[in-house]
Amino acid sequence: MRREPLHGITDAAARREGCRSVEDFMDQWQLLHGEWDPFLEVTVVRFEVVR
């Protein structure tokens, strides 16, 4: 778990979130949260599947 600004998201991270690109992630963020603030600090949580 770590904190980073929204503008730090990469295409790979956007794909892990279910989007095709950073631009698609931005569109989805705006639909859910109303505003894209690139300097907003968000918490990034990564999970790993354990079998």
mmCIF file of C-alpha atoms in Angstrom:
data_model
loop_
_atom_site.group_PDB
_atom_site.id
_atom_site.type_symbol
_atom_site.label_atom_id
_atom_site.label_comp_id
_atom_site.label_asym_id
_atom_site.label_seq_id
_atom_site.Cartn_x
_atom_site.Cartn_y
_atom_site.Cartn_z
ATOM 1 C CA MET A 1 0.000 0.000 0.000
ATOM 2 C CA ARG A 2 1.311 3.447 -0.872
ATOM 3 C CA ARG A 3 0.128 7.004 -1.516
ATOM 4 C CA GLU A 4 0.613 8.719 -4.868
ATOM 5 C CA PRO A 5 -0.961 11.552 -6.856
ATOM 6 C CA LEU A 6 -3.513 10.631 -9.520
ATOM 7 C CA HIS A 7 -1.221 11.951 -12.241
ATOM 8 C CA GLY A 8 1.199 9.134 -11.360
ATOM 9 C CA ILE A 9 -0.998 6.425 -12.879
ATOM 10 C CA THR A 10 0.510 4.533 -15.802
ATOM 11 C CA ASP A 11 -1.177 2.702 -18.675
ATOM 12 C CA ALA A 12 -0.271 -0.599 -16.969
ATOM 13 C CA ALA A 13 -1.906 0.524 -13.710
ATOM 14 C CA ALA A 14 -4.968 1.778 -15.600
ATOM 15 C CA ARG A 15 -5.293 -1.658 -17.254
ATOM 16 C CA ARG A 16 -5.117 -3.314 -13.814
ATOM 17 C CA GLU A 17 -8.060 -1.069 -12.872
ATOM 18 C CA GLY A 18 -10.033 -2.429 -15.847
ATOM 19 C CA CYS A 19 -9.427 0.469 -18.274
ATOM 20 C CA ARG A 20 -7.710 0.451 -21.662
ATOM 21 C CA SER A 21 -5.532 3.498 -21.005
ATOM 22 C CA VAL A 22 -4.866 6.391 -18.645
ATOM 23 C CA GLU A 23 -7.362 8.465 -20.643
ATOM 24 C CA ASP A 24 -10.064 5.824 -20.126
ATOM 25 C CA PHE A 25 -9.192 5.700 -16.422
ATOM 26 C CA MET A 26 -9.574 9.495 -16.227
ATOM 27 C CA ASP A 27 -13.005 9.277 -17.880
ATOM 28 C CA GLN A 28 -14.100 6.531 -15.479
ATOM 29 C CA TRP A 29 -12.776 8.501 -12.484
ATOM 30 C CA GLN A 30 -14.784 11.553 -13.537
ATOM 31 C CA LEU A 31 -17.956 9.469 -13.902
ATOM 32 C CA LEU A 32 -17.515 8.071 -10.388
ATOM 33 C CA HIS A 33 -16.014 11.049 -8.540
ATOM 34 C CA GLY A 34 -16.997 14.105 -10.590
ATOM 35 C CA GLU A 35 -13.618 15.774 -10.945
ATOM 36 C CA TRP A 36 -10.130 14.793 -12.065
ATOM 37 C CA ASP A 37 -7.609 16.492 -9.785
ATOM 38 C CA PRO A 38 -4.189 15.258 -10.932
ATOM 39 C CA PHE A 39 -2.623 16.290 -7.617
ATOM 40 C CA LEU A 40 -5.133 14.433 -5.437
ATOM 41 C CA GLU A 41 -3.269 11.920 -3.252
ATOM 42 C CA VAL A 42 -4.825 8.464 -3.492
ATOM 43 C CA THR A 43 -4.009 5.209 -1.747
ATOM 44 C CA VAL A 44 -2.776 2.491 -4.091
ATOM 45 C CA VAL A 45 -3.507 -1.023 -2.865
ATOM 46 C CA ARG A 46 -2.107 -4.000 -4.774
ATOM 47 C CA PHE A 47 -3.307 -7.538 -4.294
ATOM 48 C CA GLU A 48 -1.711 -10.765 -5.408
ATOM 49 C CA VAL A 49 -3.645 -13.956 -6.030
ATOM 50 C CA VAL A 50 -2.309 -16.756 -3.837
ATOM 51 C CA ARG A 51 -3.157 -20.307 -4.824
#
